[in-house]
C-alpha positions as a printed Julia matrix, in Angstrom:
155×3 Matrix{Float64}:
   3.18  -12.2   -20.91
   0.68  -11.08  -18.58
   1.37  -10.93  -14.6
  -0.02  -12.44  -11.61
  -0.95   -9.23  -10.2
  -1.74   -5.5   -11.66
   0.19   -2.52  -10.18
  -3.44   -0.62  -10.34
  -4.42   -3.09   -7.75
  -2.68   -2.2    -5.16
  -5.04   -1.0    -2.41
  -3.27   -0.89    0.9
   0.34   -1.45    2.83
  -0.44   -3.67    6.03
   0.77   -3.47    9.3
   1.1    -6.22   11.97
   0.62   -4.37   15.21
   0.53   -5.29   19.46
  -2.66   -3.59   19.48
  -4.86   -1.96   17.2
  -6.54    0.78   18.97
  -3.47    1.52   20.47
  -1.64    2.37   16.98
  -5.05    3.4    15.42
  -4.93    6.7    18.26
  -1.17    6.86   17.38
  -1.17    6.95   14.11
  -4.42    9.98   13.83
  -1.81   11.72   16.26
   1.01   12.01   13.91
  -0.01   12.38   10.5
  -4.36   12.86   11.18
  -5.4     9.2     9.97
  -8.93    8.51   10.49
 -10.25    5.13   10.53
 -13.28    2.22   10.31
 -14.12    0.71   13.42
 -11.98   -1.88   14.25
 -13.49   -5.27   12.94
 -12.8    -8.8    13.88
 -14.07  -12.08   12.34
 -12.95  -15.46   13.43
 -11.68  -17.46    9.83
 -10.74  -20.72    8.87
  -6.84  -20.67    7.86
  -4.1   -22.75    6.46
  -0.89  -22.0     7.52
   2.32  -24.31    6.76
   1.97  -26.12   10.1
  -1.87  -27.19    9.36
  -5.39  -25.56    9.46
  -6.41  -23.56   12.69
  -9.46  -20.64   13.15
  -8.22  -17.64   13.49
  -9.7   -14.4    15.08
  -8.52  -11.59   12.98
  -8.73   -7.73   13.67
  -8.16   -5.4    11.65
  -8.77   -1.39   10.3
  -8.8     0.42    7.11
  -7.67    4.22    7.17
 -10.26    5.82    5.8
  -7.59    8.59    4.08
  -5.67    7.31    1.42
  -2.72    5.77    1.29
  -4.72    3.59    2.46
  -3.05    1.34    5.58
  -4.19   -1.67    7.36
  -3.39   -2.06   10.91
  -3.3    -5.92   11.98
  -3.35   -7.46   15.03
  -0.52   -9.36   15.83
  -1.21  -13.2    16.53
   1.7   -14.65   17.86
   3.26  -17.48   16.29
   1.69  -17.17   12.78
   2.51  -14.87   10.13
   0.75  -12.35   12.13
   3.37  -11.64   14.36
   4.59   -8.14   14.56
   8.4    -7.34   13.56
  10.28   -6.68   16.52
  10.79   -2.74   15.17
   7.01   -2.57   13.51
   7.88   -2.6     9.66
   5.54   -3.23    6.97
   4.1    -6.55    6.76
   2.65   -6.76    3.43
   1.01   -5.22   -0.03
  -2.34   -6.0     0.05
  -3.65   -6.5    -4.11
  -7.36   -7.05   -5.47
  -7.61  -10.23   -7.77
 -10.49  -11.65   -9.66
  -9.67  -15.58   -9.03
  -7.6   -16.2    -5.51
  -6.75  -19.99   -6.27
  -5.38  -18.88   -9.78
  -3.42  -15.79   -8.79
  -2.27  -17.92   -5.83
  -1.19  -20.3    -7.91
   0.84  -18.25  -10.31
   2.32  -16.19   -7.35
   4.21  -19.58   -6.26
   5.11  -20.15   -9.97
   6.44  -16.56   -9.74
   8.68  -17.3    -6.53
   6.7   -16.5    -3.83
   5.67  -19.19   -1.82
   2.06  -19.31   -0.42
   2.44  -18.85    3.63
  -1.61  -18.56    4.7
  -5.12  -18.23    3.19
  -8.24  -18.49    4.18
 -10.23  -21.81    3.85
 -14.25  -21.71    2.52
 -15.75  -25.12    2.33
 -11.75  -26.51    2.76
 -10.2   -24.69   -0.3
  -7.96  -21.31   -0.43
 -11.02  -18.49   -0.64
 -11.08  -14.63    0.31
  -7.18  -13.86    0.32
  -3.92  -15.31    0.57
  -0.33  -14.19    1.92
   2.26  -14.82   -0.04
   6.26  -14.52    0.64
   9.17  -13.71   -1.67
  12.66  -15.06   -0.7
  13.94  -11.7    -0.05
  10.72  -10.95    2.67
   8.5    -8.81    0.61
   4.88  -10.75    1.53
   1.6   -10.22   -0.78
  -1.59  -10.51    0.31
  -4.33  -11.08   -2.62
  -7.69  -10.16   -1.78
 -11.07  -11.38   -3.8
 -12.83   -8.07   -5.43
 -15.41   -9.37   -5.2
 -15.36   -9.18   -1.46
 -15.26   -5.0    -1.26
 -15.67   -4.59   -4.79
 -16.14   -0.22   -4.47
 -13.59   -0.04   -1.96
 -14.49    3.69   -0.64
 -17.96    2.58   -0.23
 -16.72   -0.56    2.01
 -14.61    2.03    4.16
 -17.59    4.33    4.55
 -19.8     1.43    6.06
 -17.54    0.55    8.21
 -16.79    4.21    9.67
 -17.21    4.95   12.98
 -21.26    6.93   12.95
């Protein structure tokens, strides 16, 4: 049987936070992260309660493990845990509509993606009954990883 998603995939733990910068400083104070610059793009999303654009910001750690820090958007699955917990596993995959698709066969029900042209594109969230969320991310977005963090570091 082969799986929705490869363990060698794994690329980063995400973290919905109240403010980026804020937990970007904290975070190089108590255990020397660095990071990219803090990006922000605004994206077309479904979410269970319809379609809405998003603005989304976000930062990589440039020192592996690799985190995400995410900034919280009330009242979507963006919304920070009331004690800051990890919010996902973020996984490279090849084909986003098909790993999507066998995610939900797999149990865990698709919560968001991102729309291109109307149709899931660029990553999806999914959640587990139990609260363990995946995120799948297209490769082919950042396919050498530790050259997309270098680009975006700060010069």
């Amino acid at each position: 049987m082969s799986h929705p998603l490869r363990a060698a995939d794994l690329y980063h733990t995400g973290i919905v936070v109240p403010d980026v910068d804020a937990w970007k400083a904290r975070m190089g104070e108590v255990a020397g992260y660095r990071w990219t610059e803090t990006m922000s793009a605004d994206l077309p999303v479904r979410l269970a309660d319809g379609d809405r654009v998003l603005n989304l910001r976000y930062t990589y750690s440039l020192d592996a493990p690799h985190i995400e820090l995410v900034q919280e958007i009330t009242g979507t699955p963006w919304t920070a845990a009331e004690r800051i917990a990890t919010h996902h596993l973020g996984y490279f995959c090849d084909d986003v509509p098909t790993t999507s698709k066998r995610l939900e066969e797999a149990g865990f029900a698709l919560e968001a993606c991102a729309l291109v042209d109307g149709a899931p594109s660029i990553f999806a969230y999914h959640l587990a009954p139990s609260g363990v969320r995946i995120e799948i991310v297209d490769r082919a977005r950042m396919p050498d990883f530790a050259a997309y963090l270098r680009s975006k570091a700060p010069q």
